[in-house]
mmCIF file of C-alpha atoms in Angstrom:
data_model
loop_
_atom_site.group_PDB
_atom_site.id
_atom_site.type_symbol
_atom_site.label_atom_id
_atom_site.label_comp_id
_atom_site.label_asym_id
_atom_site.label_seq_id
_atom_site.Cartn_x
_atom_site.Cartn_y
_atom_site.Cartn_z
ATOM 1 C CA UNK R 1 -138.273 20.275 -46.216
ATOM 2 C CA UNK R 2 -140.408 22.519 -44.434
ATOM 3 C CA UNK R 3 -143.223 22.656 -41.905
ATOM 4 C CA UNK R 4 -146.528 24.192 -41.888
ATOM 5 C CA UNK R 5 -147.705 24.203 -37.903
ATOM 6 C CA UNK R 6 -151.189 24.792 -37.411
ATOM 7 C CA UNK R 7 -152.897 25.929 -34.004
ATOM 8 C CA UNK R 8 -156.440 25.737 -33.401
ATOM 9 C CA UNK R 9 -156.282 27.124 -29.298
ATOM 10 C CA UNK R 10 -156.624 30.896 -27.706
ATOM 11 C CA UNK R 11 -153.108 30.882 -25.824
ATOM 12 C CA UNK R 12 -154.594 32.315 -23.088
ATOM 13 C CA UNK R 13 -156.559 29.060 -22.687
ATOM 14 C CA UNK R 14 -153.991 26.650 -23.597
ATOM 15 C CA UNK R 15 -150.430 25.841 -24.201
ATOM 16 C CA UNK R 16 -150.397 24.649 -28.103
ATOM 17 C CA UNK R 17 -149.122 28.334 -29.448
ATOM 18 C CA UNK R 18 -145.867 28.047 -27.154
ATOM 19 C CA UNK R 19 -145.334 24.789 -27.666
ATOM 20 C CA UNK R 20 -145.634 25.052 -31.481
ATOM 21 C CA UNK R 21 -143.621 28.173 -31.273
ATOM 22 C CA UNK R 22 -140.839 26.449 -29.054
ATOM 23 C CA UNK R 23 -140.635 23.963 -31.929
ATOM 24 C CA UNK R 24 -140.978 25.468 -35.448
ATOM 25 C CA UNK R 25 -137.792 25.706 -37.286
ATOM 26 C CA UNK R 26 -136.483 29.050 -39.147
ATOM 27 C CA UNK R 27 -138.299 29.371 -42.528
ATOM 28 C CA UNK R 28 -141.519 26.733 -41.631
ATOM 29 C CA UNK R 29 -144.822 28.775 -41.443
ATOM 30 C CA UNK R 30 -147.469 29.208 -38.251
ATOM 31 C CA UNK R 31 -151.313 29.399 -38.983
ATOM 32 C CA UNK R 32 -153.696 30.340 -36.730
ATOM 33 C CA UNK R 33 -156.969 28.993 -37.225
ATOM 34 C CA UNK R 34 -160.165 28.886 -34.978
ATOM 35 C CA UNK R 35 -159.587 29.752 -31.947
ATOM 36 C CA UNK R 36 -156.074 30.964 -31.972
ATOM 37 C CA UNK R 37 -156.821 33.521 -34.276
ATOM 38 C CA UNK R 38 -156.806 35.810 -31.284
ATOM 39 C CA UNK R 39 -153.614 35.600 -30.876
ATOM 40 C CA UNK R 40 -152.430 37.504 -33.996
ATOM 41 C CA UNK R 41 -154.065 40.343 -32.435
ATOM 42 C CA UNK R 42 -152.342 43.543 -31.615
ATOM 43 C CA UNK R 43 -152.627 45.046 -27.889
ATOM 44 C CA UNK R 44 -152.889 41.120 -27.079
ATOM 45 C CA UNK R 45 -150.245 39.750 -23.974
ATOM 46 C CA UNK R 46 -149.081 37.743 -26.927
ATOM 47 C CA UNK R 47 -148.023 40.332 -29.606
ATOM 48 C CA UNK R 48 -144.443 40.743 -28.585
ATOM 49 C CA UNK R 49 -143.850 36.893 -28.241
ATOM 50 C CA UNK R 50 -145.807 36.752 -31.903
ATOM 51 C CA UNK R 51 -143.895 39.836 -33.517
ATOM 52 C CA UNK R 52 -140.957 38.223 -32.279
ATOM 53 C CA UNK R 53 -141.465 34.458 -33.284
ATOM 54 C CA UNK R 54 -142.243 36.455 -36.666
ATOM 55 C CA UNK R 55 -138.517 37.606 -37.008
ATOM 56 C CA UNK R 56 -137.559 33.659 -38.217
ATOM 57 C CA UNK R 57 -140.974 32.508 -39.020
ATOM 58 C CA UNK R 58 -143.843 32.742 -41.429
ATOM 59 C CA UNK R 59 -147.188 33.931 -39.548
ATOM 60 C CA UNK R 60 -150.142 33.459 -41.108
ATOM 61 C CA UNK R 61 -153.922 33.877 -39.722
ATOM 62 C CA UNK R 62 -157.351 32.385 -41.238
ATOM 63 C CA UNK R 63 -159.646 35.397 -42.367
ATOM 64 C CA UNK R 64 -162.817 33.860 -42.009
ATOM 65 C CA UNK R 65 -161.994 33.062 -38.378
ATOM 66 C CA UNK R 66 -160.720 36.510 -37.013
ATOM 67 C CA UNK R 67 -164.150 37.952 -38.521
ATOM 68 C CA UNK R 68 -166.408 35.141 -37.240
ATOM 69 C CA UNK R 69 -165.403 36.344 -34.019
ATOM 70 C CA UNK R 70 -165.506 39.871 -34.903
ATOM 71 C CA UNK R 71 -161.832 40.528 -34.773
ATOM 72 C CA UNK R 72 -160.550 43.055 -37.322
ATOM 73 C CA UNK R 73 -157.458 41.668 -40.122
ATOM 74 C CA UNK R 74 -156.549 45.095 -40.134
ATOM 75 C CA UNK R 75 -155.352 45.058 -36.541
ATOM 76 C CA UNK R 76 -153.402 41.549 -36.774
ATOM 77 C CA UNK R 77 -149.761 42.081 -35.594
ATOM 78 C CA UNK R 78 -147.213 43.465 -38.192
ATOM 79 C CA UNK R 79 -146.089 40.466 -39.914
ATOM 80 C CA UNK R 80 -148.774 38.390 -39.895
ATOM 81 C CA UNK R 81 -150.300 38.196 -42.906
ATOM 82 C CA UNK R 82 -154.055 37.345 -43.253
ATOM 83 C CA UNK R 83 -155.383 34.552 -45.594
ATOM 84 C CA UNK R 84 -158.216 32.388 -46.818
ATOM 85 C CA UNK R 85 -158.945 28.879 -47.106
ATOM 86 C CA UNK R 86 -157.393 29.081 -50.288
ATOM 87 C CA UNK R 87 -154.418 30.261 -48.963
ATOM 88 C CA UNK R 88 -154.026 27.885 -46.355
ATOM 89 C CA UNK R 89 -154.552 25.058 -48.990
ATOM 90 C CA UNK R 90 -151.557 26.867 -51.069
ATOM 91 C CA UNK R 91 -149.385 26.767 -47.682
ATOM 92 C CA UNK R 92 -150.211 22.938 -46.919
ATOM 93 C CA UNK R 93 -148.840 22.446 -50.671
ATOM 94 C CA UNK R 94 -146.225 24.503 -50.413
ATOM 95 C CA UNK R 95 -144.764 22.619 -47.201
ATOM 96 C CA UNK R 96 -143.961 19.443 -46.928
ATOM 97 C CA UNK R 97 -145.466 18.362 -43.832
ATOM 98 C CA UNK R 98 -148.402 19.930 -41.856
ATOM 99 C CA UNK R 99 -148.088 19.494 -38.029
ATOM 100 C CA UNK R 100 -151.468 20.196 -36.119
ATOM 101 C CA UNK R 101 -150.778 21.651 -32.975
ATOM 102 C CA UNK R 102 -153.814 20.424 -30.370
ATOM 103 C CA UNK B 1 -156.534 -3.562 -29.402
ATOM 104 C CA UNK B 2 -155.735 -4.270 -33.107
ATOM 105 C CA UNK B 3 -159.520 -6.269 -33.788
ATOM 106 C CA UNK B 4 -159.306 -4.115 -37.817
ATOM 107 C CA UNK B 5 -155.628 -4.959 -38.165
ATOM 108 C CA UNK B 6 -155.011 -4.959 -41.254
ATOM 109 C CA UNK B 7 -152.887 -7.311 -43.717
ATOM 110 C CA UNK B 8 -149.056 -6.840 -44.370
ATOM 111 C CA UNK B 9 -148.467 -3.735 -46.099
ATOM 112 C CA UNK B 10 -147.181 -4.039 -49.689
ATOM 113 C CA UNK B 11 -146.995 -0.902 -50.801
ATOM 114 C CA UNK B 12 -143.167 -0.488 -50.917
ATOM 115 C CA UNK B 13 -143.045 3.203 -50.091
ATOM 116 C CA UNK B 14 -141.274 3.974 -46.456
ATOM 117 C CA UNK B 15 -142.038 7.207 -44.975
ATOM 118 C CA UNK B 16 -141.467 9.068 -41.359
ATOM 119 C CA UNK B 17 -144.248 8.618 -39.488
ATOM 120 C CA UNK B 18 -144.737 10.899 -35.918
ATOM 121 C CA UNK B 19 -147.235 10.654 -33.420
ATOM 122 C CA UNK B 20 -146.664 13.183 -31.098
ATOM 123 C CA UNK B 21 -148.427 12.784 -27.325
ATOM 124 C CA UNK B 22 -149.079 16.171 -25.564
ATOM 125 C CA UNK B 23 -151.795 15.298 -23.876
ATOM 126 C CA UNK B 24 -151.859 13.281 -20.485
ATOM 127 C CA UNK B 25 -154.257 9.588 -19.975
ATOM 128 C CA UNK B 26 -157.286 8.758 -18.956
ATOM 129 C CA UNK B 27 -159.372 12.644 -18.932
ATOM 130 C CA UNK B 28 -159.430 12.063 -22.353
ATOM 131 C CA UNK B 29 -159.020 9.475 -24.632
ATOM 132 C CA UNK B 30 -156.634 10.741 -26.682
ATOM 133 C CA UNK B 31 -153.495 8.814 -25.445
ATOM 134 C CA UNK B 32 -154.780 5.088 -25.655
ATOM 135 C CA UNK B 33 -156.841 5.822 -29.054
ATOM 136 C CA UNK B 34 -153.096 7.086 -30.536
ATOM 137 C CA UNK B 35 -151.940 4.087 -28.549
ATOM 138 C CA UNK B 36 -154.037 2.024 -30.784
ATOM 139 C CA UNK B 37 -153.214 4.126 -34.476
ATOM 140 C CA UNK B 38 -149.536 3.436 -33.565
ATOM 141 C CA UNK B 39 -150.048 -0.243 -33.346
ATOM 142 C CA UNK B 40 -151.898 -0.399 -36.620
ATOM 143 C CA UNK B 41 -149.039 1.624 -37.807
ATOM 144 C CA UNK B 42 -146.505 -1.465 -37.525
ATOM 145 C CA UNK B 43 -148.081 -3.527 -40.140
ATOM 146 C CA UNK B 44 -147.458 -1.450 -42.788
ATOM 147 C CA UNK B 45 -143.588 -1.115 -42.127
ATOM 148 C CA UNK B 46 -143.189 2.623 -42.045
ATOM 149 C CA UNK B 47 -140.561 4.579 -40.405
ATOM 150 C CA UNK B 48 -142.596 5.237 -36.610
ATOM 151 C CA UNK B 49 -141.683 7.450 -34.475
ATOM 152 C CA UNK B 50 -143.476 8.479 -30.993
ATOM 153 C CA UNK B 51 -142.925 11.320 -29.047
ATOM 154 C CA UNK B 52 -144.387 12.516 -25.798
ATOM 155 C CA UNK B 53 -144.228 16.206 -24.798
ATOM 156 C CA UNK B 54 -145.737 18.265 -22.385
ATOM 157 C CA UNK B 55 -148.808 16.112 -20.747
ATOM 158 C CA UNK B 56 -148.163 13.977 -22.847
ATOM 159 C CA UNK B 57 -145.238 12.378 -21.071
ATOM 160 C CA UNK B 58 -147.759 11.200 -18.219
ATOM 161 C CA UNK B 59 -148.720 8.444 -20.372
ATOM 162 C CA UNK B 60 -145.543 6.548 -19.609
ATOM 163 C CA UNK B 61 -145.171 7.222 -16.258
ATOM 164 C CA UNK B 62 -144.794 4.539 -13.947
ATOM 165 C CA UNK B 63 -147.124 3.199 -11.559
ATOM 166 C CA UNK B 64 -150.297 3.446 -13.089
ATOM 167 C CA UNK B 65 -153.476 1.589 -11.055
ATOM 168 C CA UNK B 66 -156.939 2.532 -12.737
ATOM 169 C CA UNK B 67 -158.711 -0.040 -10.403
ATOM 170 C CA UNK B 68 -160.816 2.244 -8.741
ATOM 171 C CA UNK B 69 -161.956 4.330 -12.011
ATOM 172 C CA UNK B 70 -162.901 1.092 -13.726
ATOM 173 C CA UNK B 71 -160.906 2.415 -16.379
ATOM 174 C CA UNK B 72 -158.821 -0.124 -18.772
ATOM 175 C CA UNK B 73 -154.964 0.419 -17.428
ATOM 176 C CA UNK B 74 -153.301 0.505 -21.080
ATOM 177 C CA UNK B 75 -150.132 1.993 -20.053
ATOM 178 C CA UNK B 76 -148.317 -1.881 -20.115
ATOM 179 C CA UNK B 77 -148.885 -1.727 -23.863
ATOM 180 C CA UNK B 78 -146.152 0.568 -24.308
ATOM 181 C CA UNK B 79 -143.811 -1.661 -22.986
ATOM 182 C CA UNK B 80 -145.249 -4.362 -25.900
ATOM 183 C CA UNK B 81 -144.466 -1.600 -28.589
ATOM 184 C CA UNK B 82 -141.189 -3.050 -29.085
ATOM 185 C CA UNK B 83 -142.355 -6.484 -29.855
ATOM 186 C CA UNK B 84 -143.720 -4.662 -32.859
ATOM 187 C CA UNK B 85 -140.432 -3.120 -34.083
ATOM 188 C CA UNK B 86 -141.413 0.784 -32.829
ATOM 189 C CA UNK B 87 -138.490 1.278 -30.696
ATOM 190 C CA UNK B 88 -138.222 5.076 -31.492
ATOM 191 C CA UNK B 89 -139.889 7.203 -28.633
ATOM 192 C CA UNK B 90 -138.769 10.056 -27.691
ATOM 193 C CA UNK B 91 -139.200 11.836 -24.556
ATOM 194 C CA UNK B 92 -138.724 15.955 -24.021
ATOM 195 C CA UNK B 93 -136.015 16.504 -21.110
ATOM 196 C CA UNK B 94 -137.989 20.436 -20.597
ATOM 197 C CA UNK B 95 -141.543 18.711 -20.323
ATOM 198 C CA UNK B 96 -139.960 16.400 -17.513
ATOM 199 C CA UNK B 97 -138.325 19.054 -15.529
ATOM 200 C CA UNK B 98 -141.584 21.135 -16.048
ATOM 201 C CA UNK B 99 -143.227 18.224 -13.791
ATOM 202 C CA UNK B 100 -140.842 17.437 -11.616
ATOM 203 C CA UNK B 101 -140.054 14.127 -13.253
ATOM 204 C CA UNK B 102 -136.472 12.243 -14.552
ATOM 205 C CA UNK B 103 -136.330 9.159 -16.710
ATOM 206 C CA UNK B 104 -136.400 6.824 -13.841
ATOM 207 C CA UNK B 105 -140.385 7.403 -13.830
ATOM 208 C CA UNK B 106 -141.258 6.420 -17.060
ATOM 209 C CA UNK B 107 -141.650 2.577 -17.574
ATOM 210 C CA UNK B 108 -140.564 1.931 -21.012
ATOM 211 C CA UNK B 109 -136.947 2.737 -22.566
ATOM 212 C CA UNK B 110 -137.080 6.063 -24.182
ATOM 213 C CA UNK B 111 -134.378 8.524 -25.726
ATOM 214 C CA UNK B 112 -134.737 11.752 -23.819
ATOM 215 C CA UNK B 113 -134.091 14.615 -25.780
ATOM 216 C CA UNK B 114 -134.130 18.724 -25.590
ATOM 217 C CA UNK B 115 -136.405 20.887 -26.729
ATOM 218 C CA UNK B 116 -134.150 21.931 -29.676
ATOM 219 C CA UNK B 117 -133.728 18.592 -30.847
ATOM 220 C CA UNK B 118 -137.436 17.593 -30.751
ATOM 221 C CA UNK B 119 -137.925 20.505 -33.051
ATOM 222 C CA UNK B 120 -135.364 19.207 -35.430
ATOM 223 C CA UNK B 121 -136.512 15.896 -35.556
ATOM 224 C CA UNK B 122 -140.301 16.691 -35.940
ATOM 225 C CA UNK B 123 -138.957 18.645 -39.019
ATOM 226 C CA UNK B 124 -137.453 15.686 -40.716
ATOM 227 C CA UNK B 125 -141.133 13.907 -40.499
ATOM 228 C CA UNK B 126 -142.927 12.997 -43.510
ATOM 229 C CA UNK B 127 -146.477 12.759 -41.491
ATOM 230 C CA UNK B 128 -147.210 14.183 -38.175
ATOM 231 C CA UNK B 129 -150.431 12.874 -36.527
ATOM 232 C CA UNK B 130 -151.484 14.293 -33.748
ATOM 233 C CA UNK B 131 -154.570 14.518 -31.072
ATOM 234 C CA UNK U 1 -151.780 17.501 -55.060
ATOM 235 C CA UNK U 2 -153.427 14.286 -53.365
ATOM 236 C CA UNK U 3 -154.493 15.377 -49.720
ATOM 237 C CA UNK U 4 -155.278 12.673 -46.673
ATOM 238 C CA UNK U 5 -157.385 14.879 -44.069
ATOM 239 C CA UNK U 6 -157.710 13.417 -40.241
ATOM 240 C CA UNK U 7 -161.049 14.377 -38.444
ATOM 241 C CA UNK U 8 -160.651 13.993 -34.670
ATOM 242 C CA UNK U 9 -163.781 15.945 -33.325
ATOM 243 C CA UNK U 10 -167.515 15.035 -33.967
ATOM 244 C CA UNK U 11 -169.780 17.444 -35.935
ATOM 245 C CA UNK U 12 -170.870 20.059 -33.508
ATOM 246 C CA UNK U 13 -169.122 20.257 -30.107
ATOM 247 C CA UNK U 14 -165.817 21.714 -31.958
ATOM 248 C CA UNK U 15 -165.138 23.418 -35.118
ATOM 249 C CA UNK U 16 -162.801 20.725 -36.377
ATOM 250 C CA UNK U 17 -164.799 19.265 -38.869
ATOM 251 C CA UNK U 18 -166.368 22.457 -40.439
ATOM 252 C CA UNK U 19 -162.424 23.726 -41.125
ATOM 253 C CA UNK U 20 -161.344 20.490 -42.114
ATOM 254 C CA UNK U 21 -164.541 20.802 -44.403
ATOM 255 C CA UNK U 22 -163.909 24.521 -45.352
ATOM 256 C CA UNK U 23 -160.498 22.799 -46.380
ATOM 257 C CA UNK U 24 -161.213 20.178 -48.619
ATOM 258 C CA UNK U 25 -163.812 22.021 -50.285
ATOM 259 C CA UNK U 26 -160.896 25.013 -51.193
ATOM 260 C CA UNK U 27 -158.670 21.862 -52.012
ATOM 261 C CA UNK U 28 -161.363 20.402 -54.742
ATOM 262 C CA UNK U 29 -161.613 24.003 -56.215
ATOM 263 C CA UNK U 30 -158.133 24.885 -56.474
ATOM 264 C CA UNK U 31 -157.876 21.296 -58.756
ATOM 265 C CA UNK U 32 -155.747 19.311 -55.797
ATOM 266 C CA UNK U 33 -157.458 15.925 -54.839
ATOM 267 C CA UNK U 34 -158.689 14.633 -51.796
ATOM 268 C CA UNK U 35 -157.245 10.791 -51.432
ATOM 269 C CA UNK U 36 -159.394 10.386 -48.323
ATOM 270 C CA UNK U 37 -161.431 11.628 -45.237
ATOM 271 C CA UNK U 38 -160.663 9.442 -42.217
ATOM 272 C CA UNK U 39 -163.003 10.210 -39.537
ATOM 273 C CA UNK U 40 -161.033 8.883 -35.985
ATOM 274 C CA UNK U 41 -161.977 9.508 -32.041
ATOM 275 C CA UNK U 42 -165.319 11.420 -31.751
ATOM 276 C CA UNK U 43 -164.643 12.161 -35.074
ATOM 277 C CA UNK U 44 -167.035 9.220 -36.292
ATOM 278 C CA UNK U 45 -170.054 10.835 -35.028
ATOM 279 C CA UNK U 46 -169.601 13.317 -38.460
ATOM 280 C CA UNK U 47 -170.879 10.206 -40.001
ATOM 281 C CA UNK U 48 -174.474 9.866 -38.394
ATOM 282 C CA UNK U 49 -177.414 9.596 -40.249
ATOM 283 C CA UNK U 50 -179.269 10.479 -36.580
ATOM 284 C CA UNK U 51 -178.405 14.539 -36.940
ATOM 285 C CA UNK U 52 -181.168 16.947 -37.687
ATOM 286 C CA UNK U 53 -179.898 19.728 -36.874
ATOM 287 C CA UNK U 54 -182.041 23.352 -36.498
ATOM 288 C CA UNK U 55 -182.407 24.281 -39.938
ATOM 289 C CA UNK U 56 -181.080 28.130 -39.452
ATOM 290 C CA UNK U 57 -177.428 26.471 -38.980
ATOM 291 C CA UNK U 58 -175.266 24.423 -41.146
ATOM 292 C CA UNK U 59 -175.540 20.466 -41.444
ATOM 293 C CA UNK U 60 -171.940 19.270 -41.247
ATOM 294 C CA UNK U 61 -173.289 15.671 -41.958
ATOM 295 C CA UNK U 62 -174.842 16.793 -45.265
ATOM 296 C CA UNK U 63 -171.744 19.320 -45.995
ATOM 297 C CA UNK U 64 -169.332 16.079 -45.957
ATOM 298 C CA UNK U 65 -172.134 13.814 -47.654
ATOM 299 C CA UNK U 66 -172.510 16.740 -50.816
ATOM 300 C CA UNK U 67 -168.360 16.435 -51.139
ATOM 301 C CA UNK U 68 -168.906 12.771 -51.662
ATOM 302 C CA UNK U 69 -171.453 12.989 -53.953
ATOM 303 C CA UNK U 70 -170.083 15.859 -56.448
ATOM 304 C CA UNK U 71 -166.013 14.783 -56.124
ATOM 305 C CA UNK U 72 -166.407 10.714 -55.230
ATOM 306 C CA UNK U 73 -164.351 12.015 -51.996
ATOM 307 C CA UNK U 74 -163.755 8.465 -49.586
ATOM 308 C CA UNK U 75 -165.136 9.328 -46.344
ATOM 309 C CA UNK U 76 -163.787 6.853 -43.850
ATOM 310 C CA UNK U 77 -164.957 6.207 -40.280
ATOM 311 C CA UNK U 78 -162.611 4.422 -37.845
ATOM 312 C CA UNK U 79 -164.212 0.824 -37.113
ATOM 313 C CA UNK U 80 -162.554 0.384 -33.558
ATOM 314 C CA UNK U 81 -163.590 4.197 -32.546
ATOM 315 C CA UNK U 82 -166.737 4.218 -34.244
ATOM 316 C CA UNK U 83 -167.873 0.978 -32.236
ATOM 317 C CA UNK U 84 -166.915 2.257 -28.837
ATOM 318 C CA UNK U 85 -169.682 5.460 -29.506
ATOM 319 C CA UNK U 86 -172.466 3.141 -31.435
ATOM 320 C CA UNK U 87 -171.255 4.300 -34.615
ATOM 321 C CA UNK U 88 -171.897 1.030 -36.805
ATOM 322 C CA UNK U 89 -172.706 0.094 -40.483
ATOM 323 C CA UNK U 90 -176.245 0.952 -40.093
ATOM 324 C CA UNK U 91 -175.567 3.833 -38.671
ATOM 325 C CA UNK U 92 -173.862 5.914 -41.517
ATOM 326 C CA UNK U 93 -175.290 8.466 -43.866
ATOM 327 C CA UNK U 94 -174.857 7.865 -47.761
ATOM 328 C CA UNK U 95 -171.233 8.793 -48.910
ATOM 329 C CA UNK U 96 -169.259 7.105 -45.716
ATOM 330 C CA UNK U 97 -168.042 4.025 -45.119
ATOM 331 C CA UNK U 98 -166.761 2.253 -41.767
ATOM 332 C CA UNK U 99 -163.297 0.180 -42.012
ATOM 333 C CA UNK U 100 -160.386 -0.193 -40.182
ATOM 334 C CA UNK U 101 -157.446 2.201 -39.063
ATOM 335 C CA UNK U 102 -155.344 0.677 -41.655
ATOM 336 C CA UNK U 103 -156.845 3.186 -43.994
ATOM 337 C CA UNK U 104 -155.951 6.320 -42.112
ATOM 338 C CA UNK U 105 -151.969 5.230 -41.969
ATOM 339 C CA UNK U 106 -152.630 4.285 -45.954
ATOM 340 C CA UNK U 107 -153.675 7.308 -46.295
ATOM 341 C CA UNK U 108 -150.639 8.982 -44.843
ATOM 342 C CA UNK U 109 -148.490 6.982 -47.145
ATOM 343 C CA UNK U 110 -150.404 7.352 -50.318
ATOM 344 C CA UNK U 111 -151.576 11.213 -50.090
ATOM 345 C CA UNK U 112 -148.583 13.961 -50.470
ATOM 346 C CA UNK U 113 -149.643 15.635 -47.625
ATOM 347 C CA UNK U 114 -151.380 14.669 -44.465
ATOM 348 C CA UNK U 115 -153.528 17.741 -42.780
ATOM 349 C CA UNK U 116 -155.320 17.179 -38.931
ATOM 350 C CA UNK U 117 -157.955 18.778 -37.466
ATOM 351 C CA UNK U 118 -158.597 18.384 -33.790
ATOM 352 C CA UNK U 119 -159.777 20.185 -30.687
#
């Protein structure tokens, strides 16, 4: 049994990134998607928390939505790896249960 | 509430539902539309669970009056939750400190729990719906 | 893999339904199978027939309507929440169909994995 948490929210806007963080269990996975993909930044207020959270859990950060917003994958925080849709279909499959952070 | 409820389940299969509440009534609609999914959720016999965190724990505070919105005060049907067999809500003990709030505020029976032990029992979930 | 996908947002005000679109679409490809779109809160206004939007931009109604047609996805729209916004029968574009909540907690039981997109 594992979890994959997803968060859709810029943490500087809302809670959902803490609160997912303050929940996820050693070895589930965290994707960022939409919105919080600016959170796997690095030189963010958040990269320390995220580096850290990263020590026990899987990060993970949509692609598509870091250069929508024309945020670079090669500056994500080390230890979050970047994906596609396909790869976030692959992690939904992979864990038993998606939880959707809003 | 409940006009599309639907027939008796017969499925057989039993999983762990969640609906997890993080987000507080009435300036969205969030809490009484989840309100409603959990009571369609009784007829088909599945394993519910509810649990309000963060905001979401306003939804069962006591004391609610929604007279002078005009809004529809749905906060009662919690208490009627049990009358369907979903007796399992669970309440974050950080999210009520956060607010300044103990059990005595909340007007249905709830098991409050830490932080910690929400996150282990949202692992042991089948589906998680949230909103 | 079957895969039960929860809409909450309508079509344009939030990027829910484009990623839960983006989704399903890399689901289909990959071989998996989508059991069932249930479209819930504003989610039912994905089901329109009413949009026109500007034709530089995407049509999420269309984008959801194509899926139907080419993989027979079962694009559901929430009764209860769909009459509270004027969503009704004769509102829907071809490929959705209105019933009750039921089908979004079938859904959850039927489908191996349940995936939600919100705001």
């Amino acid at each position: 049994m594992s979890t994959l948490h997803t968060v859709n929210k810029s943490p500087f806007e809302r809670s959902s990134l803490q609160a997912c963080l303050g929940h996820a269990q050693a070895s589930d996975s965290v994707l960022l998607i939409e919105d919080a993909v600016m959170a796997a930044l690095s030189g963010t207020a958040f990269a320390a928390k995220l580096a850290d959270a990263g020590q026990s859990i899987k990060l993970f950060v949509l692609g598509p939505d870091l250069k929508a917003r024309g945020l670079d994958p090669a500056k994500v925080v080390n230890g979050i790896t970047v994906i596609d849709y396909d790869g976030f279909v692959d992690l939904a499959a992979e864990n038993s249960t998606i939880h959707s952070w809003l | 509430m409940g006009e599309d409820m639907e027939e008796e389940y017969e499925g057989g299969i039993v999983k762990k539902f969640m609906f997890v509440n993080r987000k507080a009534p009435y300036g969205t609609i969030y809490a009484l539309e989840v309100l409603e999914m959990v009571l369609i959720s009784a007829a088909f016999d599945q394993d519910v669970h509810i649990a309000f965190l963060d905001d979401g724990i306003y939804q069962i505070k006591k004391g609610q009056d929604t007279k002078e919105l005009g809004m529809k005060n749905f906060s009662p049907t919690y208490r009627a939750l049990e009358g369907y067999d979903i007796e399992k809500l669970f309440v974050e003990r950080e999210s009520l400190e956060e607010r300044g709030l103990t059990e005595d505020d909340l007007l249905v029976p709830v098991e409050v729990i830490s932080r910690a032990e929400m996150g282990a029992l949202m692992a042991g979930m089948d589906v998680v719906l949230t909103a | 893999m079957k895969f039960g996908i929860l809409v909450n947002e309508g079509p344009y005000n939030h990027q829910a339904s484009d990623s839960a679109y983006r989704f399903a679409k890399a689901a289909i490809d990959k071989g998996h199978e989508i059991y069932r779109v249930f479209f819930y809160y504003d989610g039912v206004l994905n089901a329109t027939k009413h949009s026109e939007p500007p034709s530089d931009d995407r049509n999420v109604i269309k984008n959801w309507q194509k899926l139907a047609e080419d993989h027979k996805v079962d694009l559901v729209v929430c009764v209860a929440a769909g009459f509270r916004r004027g969503i009704v029968e004769d509102s829907l574009a071809p490929g959705f169909r209105i019933s009750g909540l039921g089908q979004l907690i079938e859904a959850g039981i039927q489908a191996d994995r349940m995936v939600t997109f919100g705001d």
